[in-house]
Coordinates of C-alpha atoms and ligand atoms in Angstrom, one line a residue:
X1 CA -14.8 -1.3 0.3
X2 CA -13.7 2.2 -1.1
X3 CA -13.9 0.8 -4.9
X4 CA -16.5 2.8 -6.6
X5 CA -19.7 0.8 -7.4
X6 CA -20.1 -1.2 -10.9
X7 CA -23.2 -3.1 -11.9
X8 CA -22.2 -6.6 -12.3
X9 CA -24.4 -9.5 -14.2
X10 CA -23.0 -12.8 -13.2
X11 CA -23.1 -15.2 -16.1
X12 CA -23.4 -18.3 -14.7
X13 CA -24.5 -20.3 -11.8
X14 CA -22.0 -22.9 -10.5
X15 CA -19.4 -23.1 -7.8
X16 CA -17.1 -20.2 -8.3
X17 CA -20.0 -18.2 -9.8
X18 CA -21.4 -18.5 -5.5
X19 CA -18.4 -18.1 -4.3
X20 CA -17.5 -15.0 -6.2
X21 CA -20.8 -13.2 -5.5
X22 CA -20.9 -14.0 -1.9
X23 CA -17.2 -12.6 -1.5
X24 CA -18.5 -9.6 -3.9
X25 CA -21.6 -8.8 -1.5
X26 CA -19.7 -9.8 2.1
X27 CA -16.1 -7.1 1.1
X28 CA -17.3 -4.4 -1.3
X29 CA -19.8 -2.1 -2.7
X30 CA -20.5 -3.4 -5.8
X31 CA -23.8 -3.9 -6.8
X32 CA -24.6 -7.9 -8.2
X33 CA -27.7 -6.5 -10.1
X34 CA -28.3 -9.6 -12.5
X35 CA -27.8 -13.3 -12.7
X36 CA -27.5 -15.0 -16.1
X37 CA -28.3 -19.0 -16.8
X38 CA -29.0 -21.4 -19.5
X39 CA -32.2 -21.8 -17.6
X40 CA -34.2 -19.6 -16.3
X41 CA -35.7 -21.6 -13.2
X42 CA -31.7 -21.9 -12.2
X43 CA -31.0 -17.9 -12.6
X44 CA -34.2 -17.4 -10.6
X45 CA -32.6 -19.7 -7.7
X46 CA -29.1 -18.1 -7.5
X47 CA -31.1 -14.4 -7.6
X48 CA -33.2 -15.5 -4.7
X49 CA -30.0 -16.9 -2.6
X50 CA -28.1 -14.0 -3.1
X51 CA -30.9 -10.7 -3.3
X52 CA -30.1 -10.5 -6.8
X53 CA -33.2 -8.4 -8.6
X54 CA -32.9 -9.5 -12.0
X55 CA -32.6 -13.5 -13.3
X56 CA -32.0 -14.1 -16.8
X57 CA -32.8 -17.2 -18.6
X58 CA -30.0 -17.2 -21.2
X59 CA -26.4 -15.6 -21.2
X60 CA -27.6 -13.3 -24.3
X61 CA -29.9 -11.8 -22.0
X62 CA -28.0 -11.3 -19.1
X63 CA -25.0 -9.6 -21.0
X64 CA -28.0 -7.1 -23.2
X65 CA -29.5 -6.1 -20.1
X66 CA -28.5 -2.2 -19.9
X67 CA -28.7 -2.2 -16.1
X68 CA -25.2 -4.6 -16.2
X69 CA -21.9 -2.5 -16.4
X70 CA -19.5 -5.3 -16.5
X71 CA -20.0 -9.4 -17.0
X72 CA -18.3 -11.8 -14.4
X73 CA -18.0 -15.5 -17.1
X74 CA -17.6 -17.9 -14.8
X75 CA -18.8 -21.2 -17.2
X76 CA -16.1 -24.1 -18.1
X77 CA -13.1 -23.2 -19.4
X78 CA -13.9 -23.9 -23.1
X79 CA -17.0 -21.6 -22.3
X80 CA -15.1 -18.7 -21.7
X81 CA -14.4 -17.2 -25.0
X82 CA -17.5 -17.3 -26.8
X83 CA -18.9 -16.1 -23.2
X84 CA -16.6 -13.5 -23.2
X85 CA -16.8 -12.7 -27.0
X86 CA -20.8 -12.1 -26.3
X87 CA -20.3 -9.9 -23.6
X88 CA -17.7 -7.5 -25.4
X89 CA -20.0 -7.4 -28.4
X90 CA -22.8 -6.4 -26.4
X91 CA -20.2 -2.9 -24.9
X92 CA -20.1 -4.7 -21.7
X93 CA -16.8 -5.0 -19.9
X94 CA -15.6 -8.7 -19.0
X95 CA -13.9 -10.5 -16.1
X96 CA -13.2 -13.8 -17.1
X97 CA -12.4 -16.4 -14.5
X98 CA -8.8 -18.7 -15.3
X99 CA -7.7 -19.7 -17.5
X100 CA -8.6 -16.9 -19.7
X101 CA -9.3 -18.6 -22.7
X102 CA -8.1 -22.1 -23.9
X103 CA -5.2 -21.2 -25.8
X104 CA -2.6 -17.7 -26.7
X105 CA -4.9 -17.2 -29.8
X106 CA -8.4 -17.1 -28.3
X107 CA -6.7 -14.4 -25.6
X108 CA -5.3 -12.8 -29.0
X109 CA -8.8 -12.6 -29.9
X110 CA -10.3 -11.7 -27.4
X111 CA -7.7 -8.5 -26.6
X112 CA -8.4 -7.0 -30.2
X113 CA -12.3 -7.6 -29.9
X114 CA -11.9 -5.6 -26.6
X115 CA -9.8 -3.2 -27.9
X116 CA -12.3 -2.3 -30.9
X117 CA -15.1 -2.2 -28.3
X118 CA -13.4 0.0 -25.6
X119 CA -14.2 -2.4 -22.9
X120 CA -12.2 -3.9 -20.3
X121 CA -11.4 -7.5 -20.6
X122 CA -9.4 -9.2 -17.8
X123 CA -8.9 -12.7 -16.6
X124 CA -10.0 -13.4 -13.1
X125 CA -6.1 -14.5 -11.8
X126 CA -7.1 -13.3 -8.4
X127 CA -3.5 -14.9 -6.6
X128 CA -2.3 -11.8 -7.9
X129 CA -4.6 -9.7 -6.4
X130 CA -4.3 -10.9 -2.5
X131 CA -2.9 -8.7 -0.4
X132 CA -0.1 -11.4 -0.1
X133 CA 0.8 -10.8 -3.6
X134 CA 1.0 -7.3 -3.0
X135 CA 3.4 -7.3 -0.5
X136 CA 5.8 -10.1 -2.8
X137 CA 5.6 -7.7 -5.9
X138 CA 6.9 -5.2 -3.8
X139 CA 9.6 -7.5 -2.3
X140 CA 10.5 -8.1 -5.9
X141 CA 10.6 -4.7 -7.6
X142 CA 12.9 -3.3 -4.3
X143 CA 15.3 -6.0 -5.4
X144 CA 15.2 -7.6 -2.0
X145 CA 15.9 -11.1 -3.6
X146 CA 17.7 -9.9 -6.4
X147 CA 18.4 -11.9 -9.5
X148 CA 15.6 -14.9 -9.5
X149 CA 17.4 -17.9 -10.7
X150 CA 15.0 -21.0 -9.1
X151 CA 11.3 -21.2 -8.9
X152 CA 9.6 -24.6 -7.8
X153 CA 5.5 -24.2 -7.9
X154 CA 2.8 -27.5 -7.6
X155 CA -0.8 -27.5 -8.2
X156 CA -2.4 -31.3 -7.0
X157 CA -5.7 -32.4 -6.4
X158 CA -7.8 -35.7 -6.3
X159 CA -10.8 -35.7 -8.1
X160 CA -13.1 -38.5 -8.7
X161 CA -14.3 -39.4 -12.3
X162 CA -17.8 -37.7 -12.5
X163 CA -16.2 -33.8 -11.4
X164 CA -15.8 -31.8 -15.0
X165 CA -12.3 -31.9 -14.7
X166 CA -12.1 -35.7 -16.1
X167 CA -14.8 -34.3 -18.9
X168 CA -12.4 -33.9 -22.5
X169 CA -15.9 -32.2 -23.7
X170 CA -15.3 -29.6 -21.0
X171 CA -11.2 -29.4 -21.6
X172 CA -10.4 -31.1 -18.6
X173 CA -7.2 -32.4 -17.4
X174 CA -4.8 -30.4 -14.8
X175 CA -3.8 -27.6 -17.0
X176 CA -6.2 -25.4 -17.1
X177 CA -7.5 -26.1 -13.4
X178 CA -4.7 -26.5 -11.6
X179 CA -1.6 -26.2 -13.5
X180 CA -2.1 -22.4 -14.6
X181 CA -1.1 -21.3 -11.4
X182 CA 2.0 -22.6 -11.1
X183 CA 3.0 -21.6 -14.4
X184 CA 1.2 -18.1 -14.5
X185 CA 3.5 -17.8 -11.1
X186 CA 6.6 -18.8 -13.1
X187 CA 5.7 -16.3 -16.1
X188 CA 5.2 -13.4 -13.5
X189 CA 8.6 -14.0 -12.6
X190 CA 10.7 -15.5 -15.7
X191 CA 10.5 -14.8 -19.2
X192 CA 10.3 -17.9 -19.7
X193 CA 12.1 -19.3 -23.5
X194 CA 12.4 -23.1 -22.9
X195 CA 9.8 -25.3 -22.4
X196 CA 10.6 -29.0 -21.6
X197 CA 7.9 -31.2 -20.7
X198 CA 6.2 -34.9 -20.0
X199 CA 2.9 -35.7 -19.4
X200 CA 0.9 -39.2 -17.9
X201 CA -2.3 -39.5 -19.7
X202 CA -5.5 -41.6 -18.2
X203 CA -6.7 -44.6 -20.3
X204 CA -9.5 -42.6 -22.2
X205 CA -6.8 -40.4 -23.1
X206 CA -7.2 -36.9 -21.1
X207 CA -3.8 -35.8 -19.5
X208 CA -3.5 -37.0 -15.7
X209 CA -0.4 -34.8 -14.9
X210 CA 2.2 -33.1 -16.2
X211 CA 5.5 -31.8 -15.2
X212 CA 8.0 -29.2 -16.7
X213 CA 11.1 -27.1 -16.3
X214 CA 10.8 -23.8 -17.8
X215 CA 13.7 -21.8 -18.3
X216 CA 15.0 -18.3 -19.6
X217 CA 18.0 -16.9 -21.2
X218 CA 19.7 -16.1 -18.2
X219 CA 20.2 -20.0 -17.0
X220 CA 17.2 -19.2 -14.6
X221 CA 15.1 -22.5 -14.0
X222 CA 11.9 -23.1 -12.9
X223 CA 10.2 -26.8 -11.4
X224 CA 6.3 -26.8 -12.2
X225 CA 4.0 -30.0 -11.7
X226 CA 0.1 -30.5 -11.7
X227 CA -1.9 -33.4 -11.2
X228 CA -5.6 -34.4 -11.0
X229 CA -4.6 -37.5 -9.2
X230 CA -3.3 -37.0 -5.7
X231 CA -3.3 -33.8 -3.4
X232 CA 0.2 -32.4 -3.6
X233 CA 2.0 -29.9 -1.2
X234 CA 0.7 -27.0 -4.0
X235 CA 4.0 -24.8 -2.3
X236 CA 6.1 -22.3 -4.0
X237 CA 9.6 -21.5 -3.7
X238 CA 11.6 -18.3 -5.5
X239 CA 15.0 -18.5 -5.2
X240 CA 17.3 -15.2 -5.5
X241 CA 20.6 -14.7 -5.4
X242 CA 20.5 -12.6 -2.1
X243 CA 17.4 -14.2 -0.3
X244 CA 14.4 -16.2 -1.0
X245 CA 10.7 -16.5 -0.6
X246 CA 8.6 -20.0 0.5
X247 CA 5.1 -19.9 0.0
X248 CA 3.1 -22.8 1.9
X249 CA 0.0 -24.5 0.0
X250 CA -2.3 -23.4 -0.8
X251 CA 0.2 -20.9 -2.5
X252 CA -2.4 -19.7 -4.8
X253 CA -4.3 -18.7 -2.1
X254 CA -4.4 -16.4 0.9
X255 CA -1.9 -17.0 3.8
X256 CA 1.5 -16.8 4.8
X257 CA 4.5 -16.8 3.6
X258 CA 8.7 -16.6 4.5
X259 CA 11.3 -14.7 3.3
X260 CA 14.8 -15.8 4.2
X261 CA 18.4 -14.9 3.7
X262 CA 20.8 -17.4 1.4
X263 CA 22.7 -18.3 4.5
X264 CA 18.9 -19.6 5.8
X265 CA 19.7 -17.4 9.2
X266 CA 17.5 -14.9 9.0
X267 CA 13.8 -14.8 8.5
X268 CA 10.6 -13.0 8.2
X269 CA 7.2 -14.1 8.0
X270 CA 4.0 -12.7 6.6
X271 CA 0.8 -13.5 7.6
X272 CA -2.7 -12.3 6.8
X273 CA -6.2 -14.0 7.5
X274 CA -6.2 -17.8 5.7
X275 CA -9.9 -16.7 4.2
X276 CA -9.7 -19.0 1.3
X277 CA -12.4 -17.9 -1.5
X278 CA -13.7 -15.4 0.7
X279 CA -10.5 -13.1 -1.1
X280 CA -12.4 -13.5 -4.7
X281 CA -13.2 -9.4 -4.1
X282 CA -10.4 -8.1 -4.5
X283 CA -9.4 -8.4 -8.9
X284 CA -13.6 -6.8 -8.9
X285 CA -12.3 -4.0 -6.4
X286 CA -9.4 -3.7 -8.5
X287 CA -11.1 -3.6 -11.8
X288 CA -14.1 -1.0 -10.6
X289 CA -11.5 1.0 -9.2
X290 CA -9.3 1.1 -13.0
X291 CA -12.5 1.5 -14.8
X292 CA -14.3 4.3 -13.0
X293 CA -11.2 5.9 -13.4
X294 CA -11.4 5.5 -16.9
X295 CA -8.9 2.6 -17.2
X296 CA -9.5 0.0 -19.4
X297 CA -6.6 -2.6 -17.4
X298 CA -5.0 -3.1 -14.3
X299 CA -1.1 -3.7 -14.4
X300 CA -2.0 -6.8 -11.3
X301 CA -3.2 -8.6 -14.8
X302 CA -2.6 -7.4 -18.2
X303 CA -3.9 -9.4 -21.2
X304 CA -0.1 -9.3 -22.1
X305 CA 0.5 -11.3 -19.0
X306 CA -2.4 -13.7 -19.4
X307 CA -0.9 -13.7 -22.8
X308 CA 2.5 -14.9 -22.1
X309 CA 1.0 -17.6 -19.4
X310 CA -0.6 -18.9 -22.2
X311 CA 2.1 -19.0 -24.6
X312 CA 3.9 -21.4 -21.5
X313 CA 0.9 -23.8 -21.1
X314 CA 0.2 -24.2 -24.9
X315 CA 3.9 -25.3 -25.4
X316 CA 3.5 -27.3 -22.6
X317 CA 0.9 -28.9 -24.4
X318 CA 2.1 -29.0 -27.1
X319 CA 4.8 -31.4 -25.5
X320 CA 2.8 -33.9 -23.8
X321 CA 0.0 -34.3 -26.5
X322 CA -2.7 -32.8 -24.7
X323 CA -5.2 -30.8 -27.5
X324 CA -8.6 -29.7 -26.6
X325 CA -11.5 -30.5 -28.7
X326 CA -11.8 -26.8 -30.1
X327 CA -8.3 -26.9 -30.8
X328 CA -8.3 -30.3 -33.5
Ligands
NAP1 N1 -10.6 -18.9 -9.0 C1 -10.7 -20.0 -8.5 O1 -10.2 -20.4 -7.4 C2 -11.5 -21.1 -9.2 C3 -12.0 -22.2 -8.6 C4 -12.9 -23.0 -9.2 C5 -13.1 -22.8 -10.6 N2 -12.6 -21.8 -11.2 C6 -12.8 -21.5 -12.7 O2 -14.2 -21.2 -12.8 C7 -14.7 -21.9 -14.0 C8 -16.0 -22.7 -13.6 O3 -15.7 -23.6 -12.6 P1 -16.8 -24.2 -11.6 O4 -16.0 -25.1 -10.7 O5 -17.5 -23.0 -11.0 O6 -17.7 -25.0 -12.5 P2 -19.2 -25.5 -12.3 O7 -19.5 -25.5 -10.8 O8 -19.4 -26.7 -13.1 O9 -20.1 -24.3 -12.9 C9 -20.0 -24.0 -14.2 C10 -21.3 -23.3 -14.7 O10 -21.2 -22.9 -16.0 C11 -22.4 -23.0 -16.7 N3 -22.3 -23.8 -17.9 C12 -22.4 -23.4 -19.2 N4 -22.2 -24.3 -20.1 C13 -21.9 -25.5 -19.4 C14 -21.7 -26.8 -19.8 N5 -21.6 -27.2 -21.0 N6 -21.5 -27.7 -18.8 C15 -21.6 -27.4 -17.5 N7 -21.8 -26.1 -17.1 C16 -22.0 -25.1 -18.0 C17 -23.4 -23.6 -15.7 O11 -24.2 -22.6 -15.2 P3 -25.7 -22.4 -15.8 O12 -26.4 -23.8 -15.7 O13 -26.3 -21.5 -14.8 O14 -25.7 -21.8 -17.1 C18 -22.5 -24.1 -14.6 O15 -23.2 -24.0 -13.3 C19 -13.6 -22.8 -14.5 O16 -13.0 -22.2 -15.7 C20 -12.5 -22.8 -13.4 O17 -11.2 -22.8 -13.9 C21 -11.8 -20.9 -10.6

């Protein structure tokens, strides 16, 4: 609530695009001062539902429109660099939901566009901005685990073949869903060097799931899975050498979690309210706050960690065969 005020313009109108502005209106002070569709009739219904004055009908529109500070892209993931690209050449800062972009070289990309324009360009991870996440970093940087030497994180979830996430013309498939949490968790916490991973593709050839073990110089290992085809416990474990941290599912998400000595004697639990996507607030709180004080990043996200998470998945994919259209 004390985050200083930015105009946003919300390009897009589909599920996370609601959810974001209803958490945006319900938990801070930002203004949502324009909505941005391929059609206009569509814009015009999101602006009604949420008191939005302005609907565009086209994403050029929406990001031109001097009454918008900063552009929330919240299309398909292949949608989100070209979005993103149009919104930094138009001066506007950019929060881009996850993935980021499809691959390390769009992010490259879209860092130097940024850069040139003196805009803020950051990738909507908002795990890492929960108050749960807060707490952990701090956990981590006092040493309380020490060394990390194990990580285990899983991201399952059923979905039935008309959702966009069976679409290959929409770069479906688990990865960029599902599976960049676990292994944006892992890159947060390793620096990661080895890659070894299989993959189970569906008959029309998009990948089903994957599995890995990532590793780094330091003999430090880390378990990720994903899967579009069964719900999975989507848990995380960090393992350190003096004490360790379990995260329930939805692990990406708010809730609780327990640290614990080696021995498994002593423990500690944290909890906080289990709100779901009502937390979408707090990476925009964090990103009006930086800018209006004349940041262009927040250190909860950089693009150099979007950057190495990126890095991880396109080896991964590398591995198990999985291209996206763009990419061939
Ligand atoms: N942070 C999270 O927890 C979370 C959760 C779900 C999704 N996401 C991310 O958010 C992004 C969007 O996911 P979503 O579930 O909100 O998708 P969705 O419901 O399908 O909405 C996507 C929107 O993008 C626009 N769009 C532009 N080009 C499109 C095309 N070729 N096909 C379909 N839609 C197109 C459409 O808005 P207009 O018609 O108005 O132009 C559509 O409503 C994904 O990258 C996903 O990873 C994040």
């Amino acid at each position: 609530m004390d985050a200083p005020a930015l105009r946003w313009g919300i390009l897009s109108t589909g599920w996370i695009a609601t959810q974001f502005t209803a958490a945006l209106q319900r938990s801070t002070r930002q203004v949502v001062s324009a909505v941005g569709s391929r059609d206009l009739a569509t814009a015009r219904r999101f602006a009604d539902e949420h008191g939005i004055t302005t609907a565009h009908g086209s994403y050029e529109e929406l990001v031109t429109d001097p009454a918008v500070d900063i552009v929330y892209v919240a299309t398909p993931h292949n949608h989100h660099f070209p979005n993103a690209q149009l919104a930094i050449a138009a001066g506007k800062h950019v929060l881009v939901e996850k993935p980021i972009t499809l691959n390390a070289q769009q992010t490259e990309q879209l860092a130097t566009a940024a850069a040139q324009a003196g805009v803020a360009c950051m990738e909507a991870l908002w795990t890492f901005f929960l108050p749960k996440f807060d707490v952990i970093r701090q956990l981590l940087e006092d040493g309380v685990l020490g060394d990390v030497q194990v990580v285990m994180a899983d991201h399952g979830q059923y979905f039935e073949a008309d959702h966009r996430i069976r679409r290959a013309d929409l770069a479906g498939g688990p990865m960029l869903d599902l599976g960049t949490y676990p292994i944006s968790l892992v890159a947060e916490l390793l620096d990661v060097t080895t890659v070894q991973a299989r993959g189970h593709d569906l008959p029309d050839g998009l990948n089903a799931q994957f599995a890995a073990v990532l590793s780094n110089d330091g003999g430090a290992e880390a378990l990720v899975h994903s899967t579009i085809l069964g719900k999975t416990p989507t848990s995380a474990f960090i393992g350190g050498r003096s004490a360790n941290l379990s995260l329930p599912g939805d692990f990406y998400m708010p809730g609780p979690f327990t640290l614990s000595s080696t021995d498994d004697t002593q423990h500690l639990t944290y909890t906080e309210p289990v709100i779901a996507h009502s937390a979408l607030h707090f990476q925009a709180a964090e990103l009006a706050r930086r800018i209006s004080a004349g940041e262009l990043a927040s250190p909860l996200r950089s693009l150099d960690a979007s950057l190495r998470t990126m890095r991880v998945m396109d080896e991964v994919r590398r591995q198990i065969g999985a291209r996206f259209a763009e990419e061939s």
